[in-house]
Amino acid sequence: MSRTVYVNGDYLPEEDAKISIFDRGFLMADAVYEVTSVLGGKLIDFEGHAVRLKRSLDELDMAEPCTKEALLEIHRKLVELNEIDEGLVYLQVTRGSDGDRDFAFPSEDTPPSIVLFTQNKPGLANSPAAKKGAKIISIEDIRWGRRDIKTVQLLYPSMGKMMAKKVGCDDAWMVEDGYVTEGTSNNAYFVKDGVIVTRPLSTEILHGITRKAVLRIAEEAQLKIEERLFTIEEAQSADEAFTTSASAFVMPVVEIDGVTLGEGVPGPIAKRLREIYLDESQKAAI
Ligand code: PLP
């Protein structure tokens, strides 16, 4: 069945949705995005995504396509029209187009392009992958230096995911100057002797919406947290590890570069954080 998508003010069947070939999102990856989960037909942490979208746009001197209230309305309408119970809403804002290709930005009155579509993912919260845990490889982090801005420059993370799949693994953690930055599409953590370790926020990683929520939950559960740099070797000798993201929530990690963590099954802290996160975020969903 064809989806209804949103493009620059119109709700359209996906076959009829069109964007200019001169759009800078297409030509220059001059665009930012957000992915919001839907559980029980409601949006998870919409506020967090709206705040980060605004920050990404501001950092790139890109105009806001509409108000936060209008954005919420579009999200809700797409969820309703496409009858999404569990799934995702993808949102992309680009710098638009003035009808030609140029490295210089178009004039400031060029309207941004805005596109949203839903992805139906029944069983998202109860994923078998989370029960098994993920196998991770490490790869060098060769991305640009403003990873705190959620741009659509996703070629290298996409290649990283394929490198993992090629060797029978699920995902890759990226390493820069000997220290783990983050996963291809998630933030990275390990747990040793009850202490949760994750890299501190900076321009080197995306400031995960789920990271913020999960660290708050961990703090409330009296768990110790250390925000510091860490190596793959340290994570390999951990009791357990996990990743967080808006679309996979808390995902346990059971293997890193061929080394099995603990018993090779999802660890108790990752499992508990996943349960609490899913429970709390569904209660707060709008
Ligand atoms: N890091 C990267 C590189 C990501 O692409 C993502 C999500 O797409 C995350 C971290 C997790 O962020 P969030 O929890 O906001 O989904």
PDB file of C-alpha atoms and ligand atoms in Angstrom:
ATOM      1  CA  MET A   1       0.000   0.000   0.000  1.00  0.00           C
ATOM      2  CA  SER A   2       1.295   3.437  -0.926  1.00  0.00           C
ATOM      3  CA  ARG A   3       2.174   5.767   1.928  1.00  0.00           C
ATOM      4  CA  THR A   4       1.025   9.320   2.312  1.00  0.00           C
ATOM      5  CA  VAL A   5       4.091  11.533   2.662  1.00  0.00           C
ATOM      6  CA  TYR A   6       4.562  15.241   3.315  1.00  0.00           C
ATOM      7  CA  VAL A   7       6.497  17.508   0.931  1.00  0.00           C
ATOM      8  CA  ASN A   8       6.656  21.290   1.280  1.00  0.00           C
ATOM      9  CA  GLY A   9       3.136  21.815   2.551  1.00  0.00           C
ATOM     10  CA  ASP A  10       1.364  18.958   0.736  1.00  0.00           C
ATOM     11  CA  TYR A  11       0.256  15.499   1.839  1.00  0.00           C
ATOM     12  CA  LEU A  12       0.716  13.250  -1.208  1.00  0.00           C
ATOM     13  CA  PRO A  13       0.861   9.599  -2.232  1.00  0.00           C
ATOM     14  CA  GLU A  14       4.577   8.672  -2.192  1.00  0.00           C
ATOM     15  CA  GLU A  15       4.617   8.183  -6.003  1.00  0.00           C
ATOM     16  CA  ASP A  16       3.596  11.806  -6.513  1.00  0.00           C
ATOM     17  CA  ALA A  17       6.106  13.352  -4.086  1.00  0.00           C
ATOM     18  CA  LYS A  18       8.762  15.383  -5.913  1.00  0.00           C
ATOM     19  CA  ILE A  19      11.842  17.462  -5.026  1.00  0.00           C
ATOM     20  CA  SER A  20      13.925  19.527  -7.472  1.00  0.00           C
ATOM     21  CA  ILE A  21      17.096  17.907  -8.841  1.00  0.00           C
ATOM     22  CA  PHE A  22      18.776  21.209  -7.847  1.00  0.00           C
ATOM     23  CA  ASP A  23      17.792  20.804  -4.194  1.00  0.00           C
ATOM     24  CA  ARG A  24      20.942  21.216  -2.065  1.00  0.00           C
ATOM     25  CA  GLY A  25      19.964  18.239   0.044  1.00  0.00           C
ATOM     26  CA  PHE A  26      20.352  16.117  -3.093  1.00  0.00           C
ATOM     27  CA  LEU A  27      23.412  17.861  -4.591  1.00  0.00           C
ATOM     28  CA  MET A  28      25.421  18.804  -1.468  1.00  0.00           C
ATOM     29  CA  ALA A  29      24.003  16.801   1.456  1.00  0.00           C
ATOM     30  CA  ASP A  30      23.089  20.298   2.676  1.00  0.00           C
ATOM     31  CA  ALA A  31      20.332  18.989   4.915  1.00  0.00           C
ATOM     32  CA  VAL A  32      19.541  17.872   8.444  1.00  0.00           C
ATOM     33  CA  TYR A  33      17.185  15.187   9.692  1.00  0.00           C
ATOM     34  CA  GLU A  34      15.466  13.619  12.689  1.00  0.00           C
ATOM     35  CA  VAL A  35      13.935  10.193  13.236  1.00  0.00           C
ATOM     36  CA  THR A  36      11.185   9.955  15.827  1.00  0.00           C
ATOM     37  CA  SER A  37       9.850   6.616  17.052  1.00  0.00           C
ATOM     38  CA  VAL A  38       6.149   5.846  17.214  1.00  0.00           C
ATOM     39  CA  LEU A  39       4.880   3.390  19.841  1.00  0.00           C
ATOM     40  CA  GLY A  40       1.187   2.772  20.394  1.00  0.00           C
ATOM     41  CA  GLY A  41       0.489   5.373  17.691  1.00  0.00           C
ATOM     42  CA  LYS A  42       2.234   8.096  19.735  1.00  0.00           C
ATOM     43  CA  LEU A  43       5.465  10.034  19.253  1.00  0.00           C
ATOM     44  CA  ILE A  44       8.404   9.270  21.544  1.00  0.00           C
ATOM     45  CA  ASP A  45      10.292  12.350  22.816  1.00  0.00           C
ATOM     46  CA  PHE A  46       9.019  14.704  20.096  1.00  0.00           C
ATOM     47  CA  GLU A  47      10.213  17.663  22.171  1.00  0.00           C
ATOM     48  CA  GLY A  48      13.810  16.375  22.249  1.00  0.00           C
ATOM     49  CA  HIS A  49      13.838  15.919  18.474  1.00  0.00           C
ATOM     50  CA  ALA A  50      12.315  19.364  17.856  1.00  0.00           C
ATOM     51  CA  VAL A  51      14.937  21.031  20.072  1.00  0.00           C
ATOM     52  CA  ARG A  52      17.804  19.198  18.350  1.00  0.00           C
ATOM     53  CA  LEU A  53      16.400  19.987  14.884  1.00  0.00           C
ATOM     54  CA  LYS A  54      16.371  23.686  15.766  1.00  0.00           C
ATOM     55  CA  ARG A  55      19.974  23.444  16.982  1.00  0.00           C
ATOM     56  CA  SER A  56      21.116  21.660  13.789  1.00  0.00           C
ATOM     57  CA  LEU A  57      19.402  24.318  11.652  1.00  0.00           C
ATOM     58  CA  ASP A  58      20.916  27.163  13.695  1.00  0.00           C
ATOM     59  CA  GLU A  59      24.428  25.696  13.475  1.00  0.00           C
ATOM     60  CA  LEU A  60      24.131  25.650   9.667  1.00  0.00           C
ATOM     61  CA  ASP A  61      22.382  29.043   9.329  1.00  0.00           C
ATOM     62  CA  MET A  62      19.437  27.262   7.801  1.00  0.00           C
ATOM     63  CA  ALA A  63      15.924  28.636   8.045  1.00  0.00           C
ATOM     64  CA  GLU A  64      13.254  26.869  10.094  1.00  0.00           C
ATOM     65  CA  PRO A  65      10.662  25.477   7.684  1.00  0.00           C
ATOM     66  CA  CYS A  66       7.772  25.898  10.142  1.00  0.00           C
ATOM     67  CA  THR A  67       6.927  26.232  13.821  1.00  0.00           C
ATOM     68  CA  LYS A  68       7.325  23.396  16.332  1.00  0.00           C
ATOM     69  CA  GLU A  69       3.534  23.215  16.644  1.00  0.00           C
ATOM     70  CA  ALA A  70       3.134  22.820  12.865  1.00  0.00           C
ATOM     71  CA  LEU A  71       5.825  20.138  12.875  1.00  0.00           C
ATOM     72  CA  LEU A  72       3.992  18.210  15.590  1.00  0.00           C
ATOM     73  CA  GLU A  73       0.783  18.463  13.624  1.00  0.00           C
ATOM     74  CA  ILE A  74       2.461  17.045  10.463  1.00  0.00           C
ATOM     75  CA  HIS A  75       4.000  14.176  12.461  1.00  0.00           C
ATOM     76  CA  ARG A  76       0.634  13.314  14.005  1.00  0.00           C
ATOM     77  CA  LYS A  77      -1.261  13.560  10.737  1.00  0.00           C
ATOM     78  CA  LEU A  78       1.184  11.236   8.941  1.00  0.00           C
ATOM     79  CA  VAL A  79       1.000   8.707  11.787  1.00  0.00           C
ATOM     80  CA  GLU A  80      -2.786   8.803  11.559  1.00  0.00           C
ATOM     81  CA  LEU A  81      -3.074   8.728   7.746  1.00  0.00           C
ATOM     82  CA  ASN A  82      -0.617   5.813   7.508  1.00  0.00           C
ATOM     83  CA  GLU A  83      -2.104   3.986  10.501  1.00  0.00           C
ATOM     84  CA  ILE A  84       1.245   3.613  12.240  1.00  0.00           C
ATOM     85  CA  ASP A  85       1.085   1.796  15.558  1.00  0.00           C
ATOM     86  CA  GLU A  86       4.814   1.011  15.833  1.00  0.00           C
ATOM     87  CA  GLY A  87       7.298   2.632  13.518  1.00  0.00           C
ATOM     88  CA  LEU A  88       9.206   5.781  12.686  1.00  0.00           C
ATOM     89  CA  VAL A  89       8.669   9.273  11.327  1.00  0.00           C
ATOM     90  CA  TYR A  90      11.593  10.496   9.204  1.00  0.00           C
ATOM     91  CA  LEU A  91      11.962  14.263   8.810  1.00  0.00           C
ATOM     92  CA  GLN A  92      14.434  16.059   6.532  1.00  0.00           C
ATOM     93  CA  VAL A  93      14.980  19.774   6.059  1.00  0.00           C
ATOM     94  CA  THR A  94      17.271  20.996   3.282  1.00  0.00           C
ATOM     95  CA  ARG A  95      18.543  24.428   2.277  1.00  0.00           C
ATOM     96  CA  GLY A  96      16.276  24.177  -0.755  1.00  0.00           C
ATOM     97  CA  SER A  97      17.184  25.312  -4.238  1.00  0.00           C
ATOM     98  CA  ASP A  98      17.407  28.471  -6.297  1.00  0.00           C
ATOM     99  CA  GLY A  99      17.308  26.470  -9.515  1.00  0.00           C
ATOM    100  CA  ASP A 100      21.015  25.872 -10.151  1.00  0.00           C
ATOM    101  CA  ARG A 101      24.117  24.212  -8.659  1.00  0.00           C
ATOM    102  CA  ASP A 102      26.580  26.403  -6.797  1.00  0.00           C
ATOM    103  CA  PHE A 103      28.935  25.952  -3.824  1.00  0.00           C
ATOM    104  CA  ALA A 104      27.754  29.299  -2.452  1.00  0.00           C
ATOM    105  CA  PHE A 105      24.523  29.121  -0.469  1.00  0.00           C
ATOM    106  CA  PRO A 106      21.454  30.463  -2.283  1.00  0.00           C
ATOM    107  CA  SER A 107      20.037  33.794  -1.112  1.00  0.00           C
ATOM    108  CA  GLU A 108      18.533  33.839   2.378  1.00  0.00           C
ATOM    109  CA  ASP A 109      14.976  34.151   1.117  1.00  0.00           C
ATOM    110  CA  THR A 110      15.246  30.738  -0.620  1.00  0.00           C
ATOM    111  CA  PRO A 111      12.682  28.568   1.175  1.00  0.00           C
ATOM    112  CA  PRO A 112      13.981  25.379   2.800  1.00  0.00           C
ATOM    113  CA  SER A 113      12.591  22.044   1.601  1.00  0.00           C
ATOM    114  CA  ILE A 114      10.838  19.869   4.145  1.00  0.00           C
ATOM    115  CA  VAL A 115      10.000  16.215   3.675  1.00  0.00           C
ATOM    116  CA  LEU A 116       8.476  13.755   6.123  1.00  0.00           C
ATOM    117  CA  PHE A 117       7.505  10.119   5.719  1.00  0.00           C
ATOM    118  CA  THR A 118       6.580   7.245   7.994  1.00  0.00           C
ATOM    119  CA  GLN A 119       8.092   3.760   8.219  1.00  0.00           C
ATOM    120  CA  ASN A 120       5.842   1.017   9.530  1.00  0.00           C
ATOM    121  CA  LYS A 121       7.764  -1.277  11.931  1.00  0.00           C
ATOM    122  CA  PRO A 122       5.446  -3.639  13.752  1.00  0.00           C
ATOM    123  CA  GLY A 123       7.242  -5.230  16.725  1.00  0.00           C
ATOM    124  CA  LEU A 124       9.740  -2.354  17.045  1.00  0.00           C
ATOM    125  CA  ALA A 125       9.630  -2.333  20.853  1.00  0.00           C
ATOM    126  CA  ASN A 126       9.739  -6.101  21.169  1.00  0.00           C
ATOM    127  CA  SER A 127      12.601  -6.631  18.737  1.00  0.00           C
ATOM    128  CA  PRO A 128      14.243 -10.098  18.557  1.00  0.00           C
ATOM    129  CA  ALA A 129      17.583  -8.341  17.882  1.00  0.00           C
ATOM    130  CA  ALA A 130      17.474  -6.788  21.361  1.00  0.00           C
ATOM    131  CA  LYS A 131      16.920 -10.228  22.917  1.00  0.00           C
ATOM    132  CA  LYS A 132      19.977 -11.612  21.091  1.00  0.00           C
ATOM    133  CA  GLY A 133      22.260  -8.600  21.426  1.00  0.00           C
ATOM    134  CA  ALA A 134      24.424  -7.045  18.728  1.00  0.00           C
ATOM    135  CA  LYS A 135      27.832  -8.097  17.424  1.00  0.00           C
ATOM    136  CA  ILE A 136      30.052  -5.107  16.786  1.00  0.00           C
ATOM    137  CA  ILE A 137      33.211  -4.489  14.772  1.00  0.00           C
ATOM    138  CA  SER A 138      35.428  -1.447  15.178  1.00  0.00           C
ATOM    139  CA  ILE A 139      36.361   0.803  12.274  1.00  0.00           C
ATOM    140  CA  GLU A 140      38.295   4.025  11.948  1.00  0.00           C
ATOM    141  CA  ASP A 141      36.181   7.175  12.306  1.00  0.00           C
ATOM    142  CA  ILE A 142      36.869   9.224   9.180  1.00  0.00           C
ATOM    143  CA  ARG A 143      33.756  11.451   9.329  1.00  0.00           C
ATOM    144  CA  TRP A 144      33.829  15.268   9.346  1.00  0.00           C
ATOM    145  CA  GLY A 145      34.380  17.221  12.576  1.00  0.00           C
ATOM    146  CA  ARG A 146      30.821  18.457  13.306  1.00  0.00           C
ATOM    147  CA  ARG A 147      29.120  15.195  14.190  1.00  0.00           C
ATOM    148  CA  ASP A 148      26.980  17.054  16.743  1.00  0.00           C
ATOM    149  CA  ILE A 149      24.961  18.412  13.795  1.00  0.00           C
ATOM    150  CA  LYS A 150      22.549  15.764  12.526  1.00  0.00           C
ATOM    151  CA  THR A 151      23.250  16.101   8.804  1.00  0.00           C
ATOM    152  CA  VAL A 152      22.317  13.627   6.072  1.00  0.00           C
ATOM    153  CA  GLN A 153      25.995  12.952   5.274  1.00  0.00           C
ATOM    154  CA  LEU A 154      25.536   9.281   6.087  1.00  0.00           C
ATOM    155  CA  LEU A 155      27.690   7.584   3.452  1.00  0.00           C
ATOM    156  CA  TYR A 156      30.507   6.544   5.797  1.00  0.00           C
ATOM    157  CA  PRO A 157      28.193   5.295   8.589  1.00  0.00           C
ATOM    158  CA  SER A 158      26.334   3.387   5.899  1.00  0.00           C
ATOM    159  CA  MET A 159      29.608   1.870   4.640  1.00  0.00           C
ATOM    160  CA  GLY A 160      30.498   0.988   8.242  1.00  0.00           C
ATOM    161  CA  LYS A 161      27.240  -0.891   8.637  1.00  0.00           C
ATOM    162  CA  MET A 162      28.009  -2.832   5.425  1.00  0.00           C
ATOM    163  CA  MET A 163      31.560  -3.647   6.648  1.00  0.00           C
ATOM    164  CA  ALA A 164      29.934  -5.156   9.756  1.00  0.00           C
ATOM    165  CA  LYS A 165      27.366  -7.124   7.767  1.00  0.00           C
ATOM    166  CA  LYS A 166      30.059  -8.484   5.437  1.00  0.00           C
ATOM    167  CA  VAL A 167      31.736 -10.258   8.388  1.00  0.00           C
ATOM    168  CA  GLY A 168      28.469 -11.500   9.924  1.00  0.00           C
ATOM    169  CA  CYS A 169      28.152  -8.696  12.505  1.00  0.00           C
ATOM    170  CA  ASP A 170      25.397  -6.176  13.146  1.00  0.00           C
ATOM    171  CA  ASP A 171      27.051  -2.795  13.471  1.00  0.00           C
ATOM    172  CA  ALA A 172      30.314  -0.874  13.820  1.00  0.00           C
ATOM    173  CA  TRP A 173      31.728   1.386  16.523  1.00  0.00           C
ATOM    174  CA  MET A 174      33.969   4.113  15.187  1.00  0.00           C
ATOM    175  CA  VAL A 175      37.360   4.871  16.703  1.00  0.00           C
ATOM    176  CA  GLU A 176      39.316   8.123  16.511  1.00  0.00           C
ATOM    177  CA  ASP A 177      42.807   8.659  17.987  1.00  0.00           C
ATOM    178  CA  GLY A 178      42.428   5.312  19.756  1.00  0.00           C
ATOM    179  CA  TYR A 179      39.102   6.125  21.447  1.00  0.00           C
ATOM    180  CA  VAL A 180      35.564   5.048  20.572  1.00  0.00           C
ATOM    181  CA  THR A 181      33.439   7.923  19.291  1.00  0.00           C
ATOM    182  CA  GLU A 182      30.045   6.273  18.661  1.00  0.00           C
ATOM    183  CA  GLY A 183      28.210   3.630  16.638  1.00  0.00           C
ATOM    184  CA  THR A 184      27.222   4.171  13.000  1.00  0.00           C
ATOM    185  CA  SER A 185      23.764   5.326  14.134  1.00  0.00           C
ATOM    186  CA  ASN A 186      23.867   5.158  17.924  1.00  0.00           C
ATOM    187  CA  ASN A 187      25.800   6.172  21.044  1.00  0.00           C
ATOM    188  CA  ALA A 188      28.122   3.599  22.641  1.00  0.00           C
ATOM    189  CA  TYR A 189      28.492   2.435  26.270  1.00  0.00           C
ATOM    190  CA  PHE A 190      30.093  -0.322  28.333  1.00  0.00           C
ATOM    191  CA  VAL A 191      29.508  -1.404  31.919  1.00  0.00           C
ATOM    192  CA  LYS A 192      32.274  -2.559  34.256  1.00  0.00           C
ATOM    193  CA  ASP A 193      31.777  -3.357  37.949  1.00  0.00           C
ATOM    194  CA  GLY A 194      28.396  -1.593  37.861  1.00  0.00           C
ATOM    195  CA  VAL A 195      29.777   1.641  36.340  1.00  0.00           C
ATOM    196  CA  ILE A 196      28.366   2.833  32.995  1.00  0.00           C
ATOM    197  CA  VAL A 197      31.012   4.440  30.791  1.00  0.00           C
ATOM    198  CA  THR A 198      30.264   6.574  27.713  1.00  0.00           C
ATOM    199  CA  ARG A 199      32.050   9.291  25.773  1.00  0.00           C
ATOM    200  CA  PRO A 200      31.275  12.872  26.897  1.00  0.00           C
ATOM    201  CA  LEU A 201      29.343  15.222  24.606  1.00  0.00           C
ATOM    202  CA  SER A 202      31.422  17.302  22.176  1.00  0.00           C
ATOM    203  CA  THR A 203      31.455  18.089  18.462  1.00  0.00           C
ATOM    204  CA  GLU A 204      32.833  14.559  17.916  1.00  0.00           C
ATOM    205  CA  ILE A 205      29.547  12.746  18.557  1.00  0.00           C
ATOM    206  CA  LEU A 206      25.845  13.221  18.036  1.00  0.00           C
ATOM    207  CA  HIS A 207      24.077  14.376  21.181  1.00  0.00           C
ATOM    208  CA  GLY A 208      21.645  11.484  21.308  1.00  0.00           C
ATOM    209  CA  ILE A 209      18.112  12.124  22.482  1.00  0.00           C
ATOM    210  CA  THR A 210      18.041   8.572  23.837  1.00  0.00           C
ATOM    211  CA  ARG A 211      21.481   9.030  25.466  1.00  0.00           C
ATOM    212  CA  LYS A 212      20.110  11.917  27.512  1.00  0.00           C
ATOM    213  CA  ALA A 213      17.021   9.973  28.599  1.00  0.00           C
ATOM    214  CA  VAL A 214      18.938   6.776  29.406  1.00  0.00           C
ATOM    215  CA  LEU A 215      21.613   8.584  31.459  1.00  0.00           C
ATOM    216  CA  ARG A 216      18.843  10.278  33.447  1.00  0.00           C
ATOM    217  CA  ILE A 217      17.168   6.906  34.043  1.00  0.00           C
ATOM    218  CA  ALA A 218      20.507   5.366  35.093  1.00  0.00           C
ATOM    219  CA  GLU A 219      21.115   8.210  37.528  1.00  0.00           C
ATOM    220  CA  GLU A 220      17.632   7.828  39.000  1.00  0.00           C
ATOM    221  CA  ALA A 221      18.340   4.094  39.415  1.00  0.00           C
ATOM    222  CA  GLN A 222      21.456   5.066  41.457  1.00  0.00           C
ATOM    223  CA  LEU A 223      23.798   3.618  38.834  1.00  0.00           C
ATOM    224  CA  LYS A 224      27.260   5.180  38.546  1.00  0.00           C
ATOM    225  CA  ILE A 225      28.054   6.947  35.263  1.00  0.00           C
ATOM    226  CA  GLU A 226      31.459   8.008  33.958  1.00  0.00           C
ATOM    227  CA  GLU A 227      31.473  10.256  30.904  1.00  0.00           C
ATOM    228  CA  ARG A 228      34.998   9.805  29.595  1.00  0.00           C
ATOM    229  CA  LEU A 229      37.001   8.555  26.619  1.00  0.00           C
ATOM    230  CA  PHE A 230      37.379   4.774  26.335  1.00  0.00           C
ATOM    231  CA  THR A 231      39.104   2.266  24.059  1.00  0.00           C
ATOM    232  CA  ILE A 232      37.839  -0.837  22.276  1.00  0.00           C
ATOM    233  CA  GLU A 233      40.087  -2.962  24.546  1.00  0.00           C
ATOM    234  CA  GLU A 234      38.412  -1.537  27.644  1.00  0.00           C
ATOM    235  CA  ALA A 235      34.967  -2.244  26.202  1.00  0.00           C
ATOM    236  CA  GLN A 236      36.077  -5.787  25.302  1.00  0.00           C
ATOM    237  CA  SER A 237      36.971  -6.486  28.939  1.00  0.00           C
ATOM    238  CA  ALA A 238      33.649  -5.071  30.185  1.00  0.00           C
ATOM    239  CA  ASP A 239      30.870  -7.029  31.886  1.00  0.00           C
ATOM    240  CA  GLU A 240      28.408  -5.785  29.276  1.00  0.00           C
ATOM    241  CA  ALA A 241      27.924  -3.104  26.634  1.00  0.00           C
ATOM    242  CA  PHE A 242      25.064  -1.448  24.782  1.00  0.00           C
ATOM    243  CA  THR A 243      24.085   1.294  22.365  1.00  0.00           C
ATOM    244  CA  THR A 244      21.245   3.820  22.407  1.00  0.00           C
ATOM    245  CA  SER A 245      19.251   5.392  19.589  1.00  0.00           C
ATOM    246  CA  ALA A 246      15.758   6.717  19.018  1.00  0.00           C
ATOM    247  CA  SER A 247      14.920   3.880  16.625  1.00  0.00           C
ATOM    248  CA  ALA A 248      16.466   0.917  18.523  1.00  0.00           C
ATOM    249  CA  PHE A 249      16.149   2.305  22.098  1.00  0.00           C
ATOM    250  CA  VAL A 250      18.697   0.455  24.290  1.00  0.00           C
ATOM    251  CA  MET A 251      20.398  -2.305  22.271  1.00  0.00           C
ATOM    252  CA  PRO A 252      22.606  -4.760  24.184  1.00  0.00           C
ATOM    253  CA  VAL A 253      26.024  -5.557  22.677  1.00  0.00           C
ATOM    254  CA  VAL A 254      27.373  -9.096  23.144  1.00  0.00           C
ATOM    255  CA  GLU A 255      30.529  -9.141  21.022  1.00  0.00           C
ATOM    256  CA  ILE A 256      33.200  -6.600  20.041  1.00  0.00           C
ATOM    257  CA  ASP A 257      35.781  -7.443  17.354  1.00  0.00           C
ATOM    258  CA  GLY A 258      35.258 -11.181  17.935  1.00  0.00           C
ATOM    259  CA  VAL A 259      35.571 -10.970  21.750  1.00  0.00           C
ATOM    260  CA  THR A 260      32.484 -12.191  23.632  1.00  0.00           C
ATOM    261  CA  LEU A 261      31.342  -9.979  26.503  1.00  0.00           C
ATOM    262  CA  GLY A 262      30.399 -11.792  29.718  1.00  0.00           C
ATOM    263  CA  GLU A 263      28.197 -14.777  28.930  1.00  0.00           C
ATOM    264  CA  GLY A 264      27.561 -13.596  25.364  1.00  0.00           C
ATOM    265  CA  VAL A 265      23.967 -12.637  26.159  1.00  0.00           C
ATOM    266  CA  PRO A 266      22.415  -9.218  26.874  1.00  0.00           C
ATOM    267  CA  GLY A 267      23.599  -7.937  30.251  1.00  0.00           C
ATOM    268  CA  PRO A 268      21.301  -7.146  33.195  1.00  0.00           C
ATOM    269  CA  ILE A 269      21.928  -3.380  33.182  1.00  0.00           C
ATOM    270  CA  ALA A 270      21.263  -2.986  29.441  1.00  0.00           C
ATOM    271  CA  LYS A 271      18.094  -5.075  29.799  1.00  0.00           C
ATOM    272  CA  ARG A 272      16.876  -3.055  32.759  1.00  0.00           C
ATOM    273  CA  LEU A 273      17.618   0.302  31.115  1.00  0.00           C
ATOM    274  CA  ARG A 274      15.773  -0.834  27.983  1.00  0.00           C
ATOM    275  CA  GLU A 275      12.728  -1.852  30.002  1.00  0.00           C
ATOM    276  CA  ILE A 276      12.594   1.382  32.004  1.00  0.00           C
ATOM    277  CA  TYR A 277      13.247   3.529  28.903  1.00  0.00           C
ATOM    278  CA  LEU A 278      10.449   1.835  26.936  1.00  0.00           C
ATOM    279  CA  ASP A 279       8.068   2.052  29.853  1.00  0.00           C
ATOM    280  CA  GLU A 280       8.769   5.709  30.710  1.00  0.00           C
ATOM    281  CA  SER A 281       8.941   6.983  27.143  1.00  0.00           C
ATOM    282  CA  GLN A 282       5.657   5.328  26.200  1.00  0.00           C
ATOM    283  CA  LYS A 283       3.968   6.900  29.211  1.00  0.00           C
ATOM    284  CA  ALA A 284       5.288  10.326  28.148  1.00  0.00           C
ATOM    285  CA  ALA A 285       4.567   9.827  24.406  1.00  0.00           C
ATOM    286  CA  ILE A 286       2.302  12.369  22.714  1.00  0.00           C
TER     287      ILE A 286
HETATM  288  N1  PLP B   1      25.017   8.773  16.934  1.00  0.00           N
HETATM  289  C1  PLP B   1      24.780   8.772  15.619  1.00  0.00           C
HETATM  290  C2  PLP B   1      25.909   8.904  14.667  1.00  0.00           C
HETATM  291  C3  PLP B   1      23.458   8.642  15.142  1.00  0.00           C
HETATM  292  O1  PLP B   1      23.218   8.645  13.815  1.00  0.00           O
HETATM  293  C4  PLP B   1      22.407   8.487  16.074  1.00  0.00           C
HETATM  294  C5  PLP B   1      21.012   8.351  15.619  1.00  0.00           C
HETATM  295  O2  PLP B   1      20.712   8.393  14.461  1.00  0.00           O
HETATM  296  C6  PLP B   1      22.709   8.479  17.444  1.00  0.00           C
HETATM  297  C7  PLP B   1      24.034   8.639  17.844  1.00  0.00           C
HETATM  298  C8  PLP B   1      21.633   8.314  18.479  1.00  0.00           C
HETATM  299  O3  PLP B   1      20.885   9.485  18.620  1.00  0.00           O
HETATM  300  P1  PLP B   1      19.349   9.435  19.061  1.00  0.00           P
HETATM  301  O4  PLP B   1      19.317   8.758  20.395  1.00  0.00           O
HETATM  302  O5  PLP B   1      18.968  10.855  19.152  1.00  0.00           O
HETATM  303  O6  PLP B   1      18.629   8.671  18.009  1.00  0.00           O
END
